[in-house]
C-alpha positions as MATLAB code, in Angstrom:
seq = 'KSPSPSPSPIPPKIVAKKSDIEAGTTLNVPSYGKTSSNKSNKSNKSPKGNNKSKTNKKKFTLKDFMSVDLEQFVLDNDSDNFDIAKAICKYYDDKCGDTDTVTIVADKSRGPNTAYWSKGDYNRVEKNCLSKYIMIYRACKHVDANIKVKQDIFESCVKGLCMDNLGHSQLIADKLDCVFGEGCHVSLASHDDFEVFCRYSDGYICEVELPSGDFVVAWRR';
ca = [
     256.600  210.123  201.190;
     255.968  206.991  199.151;
     258.945  204.924  198.001;
     260.058  205.388  194.423;
     259.662  202.501  191.972;
     263.430  202.112  191.806;
     265.004  198.837  193.066;
     265.098  198.362  196.830;
     268.398  199.251  198.545;
     270.647  196.556  199.960;
     269.152  195.553  203.337;
     271.009  196.481  206.517;
     273.677  194.047  207.598;
     273.208  191.633  210.476;
     275.527  191.603  213.444;
     275.758  189.635  216.632;
     278.222  190.007  219.480;
     279.878  186.796  220.597;
     282.051  187.169  223.692;
     284.426  184.752  225.356;
     285.910  186.926  228.136;
     285.027  186.366  231.773;
     282.151  188.616  232.866;
     282.751  191.437  235.338;
     280.511  192.810  238.061;
     276.741  192.748  237.736;
     274.852  195.675  236.244;
     271.067  195.407  236.412;
     269.522  198.740  235.472;
     266.512  199.654  233.317;
     266.613  200.247  229.591;
     265.356  203.384  227.929;
     263.341  203.442  224.732;
     262.281  206.079  222.255;
     259.402  205.558  219.867;
     259.329  206.875  216.353;
     257.263  209.931  215.431;
     253.988  209.570  213.544;
     255.864  210.349  210.348;
     258.391  207.586  210.957;
     255.688  205.099  211.932;
     253.708  205.401  208.712;
     253.960  202.201  206.757;
     255.297  202.471  203.236;
     252.728  202.122  200.488;
     253.053  198.979  198.446;
     253.938  199.311  194.765;
     251.040  198.602  192.410;
     250.442  194.915  191.953;
     251.765  193.910  195.391;
     248.706  194.845  197.451;
     247.306  191.337  197.325;
     250.212  189.745  199.232;
     250.140  192.529  201.806;
     246.410  192.076  202.353;
     246.630  188.318  202.753;
     249.342  188.473  205.430;
     247.831  188.494  208.906;
     248.971  191.450  210.965;
     251.211  190.560  213.903;
     249.529  192.530  216.659;
     251.006  193.874  219.881;
     249.094  191.152  221.743;
     250.731  188.537  219.501;
     254.135  190.127  220.077;
     253.791  190.049  223.859;
     252.283  186.565  224.103;
     255.039  184.557  222.359;
     256.433  181.929  224.738;
     260.160  182.626  224.983;
     261.029  179.531  227.017;
     260.912  177.463  223.829;
     263.850  179.424  222.399;
     265.953  178.927  225.526;
     265.296  175.188  225.562;
     265.733  174.666  221.814;
     269.109  176.452  221.804;
     270.712  174.856  224.870;
     270.702  178.159  226.790;
     273.305  179.658  224.421;
     272.782  183.430  224.490;
     273.776  184.045  220.878;
     271.698  181.219  219.449;
     268.684  182.260  221.521;
     268.894  185.860  220.300;
     269.280  184.797  216.671;
     266.354  182.349  216.838;
     264.047  184.917  218.432;
     264.896  187.541  215.812;
     264.286  185.066  213.008;
     260.917  184.086  214.463;
     259.632  187.642  214.936;
     260.983  188.825  211.587;
     259.201  185.966  209.857;
     255.945  186.879  211.565;
     256.311  190.575  210.742;
     257.765  190.229  207.253;
     260.819  192.432  207.809;
     264.182  192.541  209.602;
     263.437  195.105  212.307;
     263.625  192.880  215.399;
     266.394  193.382  217.962;
     267.083  190.806  220.690;
     269.443  191.082  223.638;
     270.157  188.029  225.797;
     272.168  187.634  228.996;
     272.056  185.548  232.125;
     269.503  186.539  234.739;
     270.323  189.870  236.454;
     273.028  190.668  233.887;
     271.041  192.506  231.234;
     272.733  195.632  229.826;
     271.459  199.179  230.103;
     269.979  199.825  226.644;
     268.803  202.989  224.888;
     266.838  202.277  221.736;
     264.338  203.435  219.101;
     261.269  201.204  218.917;
     257.968  201.055  217.046;
     255.344  202.138  219.566;
     254.948  199.640  222.404;
     256.579  196.751  220.569;
     259.157  196.031  223.255;
     259.293  193.493  226.058;
     261.722  192.362  228.735;
     261.753  188.996  230.495;
     264.079  189.239  233.497;
     264.000  185.559  234.389;
     263.092  183.287  231.502;
     264.639  179.987  232.579;
     267.456  182.015  234.194;
     267.865  184.257  231.122;
     267.372  187.993  230.683;
     265.720  188.541  227.296;
     264.907  191.923  225.772;
     263.082  192.145  222.432;
     261.916  195.175  220.517;
     260.910  196.206  217.025;
     263.366  198.843  215.862;
     262.251  201.860  213.851;
     262.922  201.766  210.134;
     266.226  202.993  208.732;
     266.484  206.670  207.800;
     269.391  208.209  205.923;
     272.355  209.225  208.070;
     273.298  212.873  208.555;
     276.874  212.088  207.616;
     278.849  209.153  206.261;
     282.159  208.263  207.902;
     284.313  205.150  208.120;
     283.493  202.547  210.745;
     286.586  203.338  212.823;
     285.528  206.998  213.041;
     282.106  205.926  214.281;
     283.751  203.672  216.861;
     286.048  206.479  218.016;
     283.050  208.767  218.432;
     281.189  206.134  220.454;
     284.184  205.520  222.696;
     284.677  209.230  223.353;
     281.020  209.801  224.198;
     280.967  206.745  226.473;
     284.017  207.935  228.394;
     282.485  211.396  228.818;
     279.061  210.038  229.816;
     279.889  206.760  231.529;
     276.854  204.766  232.606;
     274.307  206.917  230.759;
     273.232  204.943  227.701;
     270.356  207.282  226.856;
     272.564  210.367  226.915;
     275.155  208.607  224.741;
     272.472  207.554  222.252;
     271.012  211.072  222.154;
     274.395  212.556  221.311;
     274.997  209.926  218.630;
     271.592  210.811  217.167;
     272.631  214.458  216.992;
     275.741  213.580  215.001;
     274.622  210.700  212.780;
     270.829  211.062  212.748;
     268.000  209.392  214.635;
     268.149  205.631  214.981;
     271.213  205.092  217.204;
     271.040  202.288  219.757;
     273.370  201.704  222.721;
     273.770  198.743  225.096;
     276.110  199.339  228.022;
     277.189  197.062  230.880;
     279.983  196.567  233.369;
     280.744  193.247  231.623;
     280.644  191.774  228.107;
     278.583  188.737  229.005;
     275.593  189.585  226.815;
     274.606  189.081  223.185;
     273.029  191.580  220.799;
     271.449  190.407  217.547;
     270.486  193.395  215.404;
     270.651  195.033  211.993;
     272.714  198.086  211.150;
     273.437  200.341  208.195;
     276.361  202.262  206.676;
     278.907  200.292  208.723;
     277.736  202.035  211.901;
     278.333  199.296  214.462;
     280.977  198.798  217.120;
     281.841  196.870  220.255;
     284.092  198.779  222.619;
     285.719  197.867  225.912;
     286.257  201.080  227.871;
     289.223  201.865  230.142;
     286.818  201.542  233.079;
     286.209  197.910  232.161;
     282.664  198.654  230.976;
     281.560  197.281  227.615;
     279.376  198.951  225.010;
     277.706  197.813  221.801;
     276.443  200.699  219.672;
     274.829  200.696  216.237;
     272.621  202.714  213.956;
     269.649  201.113  212.277;
];
């Protein structure tokens, strides 16, 4: 369905987790990704009169996405996880002309277990980039939520699902999708020593320390 000619909605907010607490035990497990359906992956048609700018912009291919040298971001930002994640997102978003990039940065061997929605194969993980774990992916576009609740209700739901499904980020994300609609992302670790730079909508974002000592960042694009 083509977008209506009405003004564009307010873009999703930007959030980044900045932690100061001592990290706990190491968790180094794979992340799980879901790709959007063909319907979700269709690019929106440009309004009349804007086709020229779209045509002139060179497409950022999967090869381009995978070949970006990430060491430059680590060096330019003094190995600060938050600054690295922010700089990478800004770079990719500029190349792609949107705000769909998600970046997660931690020290080597301390990357969180992440369940996510991505555009096709636009995701990459560098496990040892100058002693940094760096995960980057292109998140699927925002779709309207099934329900609208306050942020604290969303957080309570995330916490409950995490406690019932501890250690299973994909299962937690699937259940969040069932309640709020597709597009829920979850990063889970046994420590809070990682940074997530992402966009979210409708106030659906939270950082929760669980009674087990595990830490989760959950959001909905």
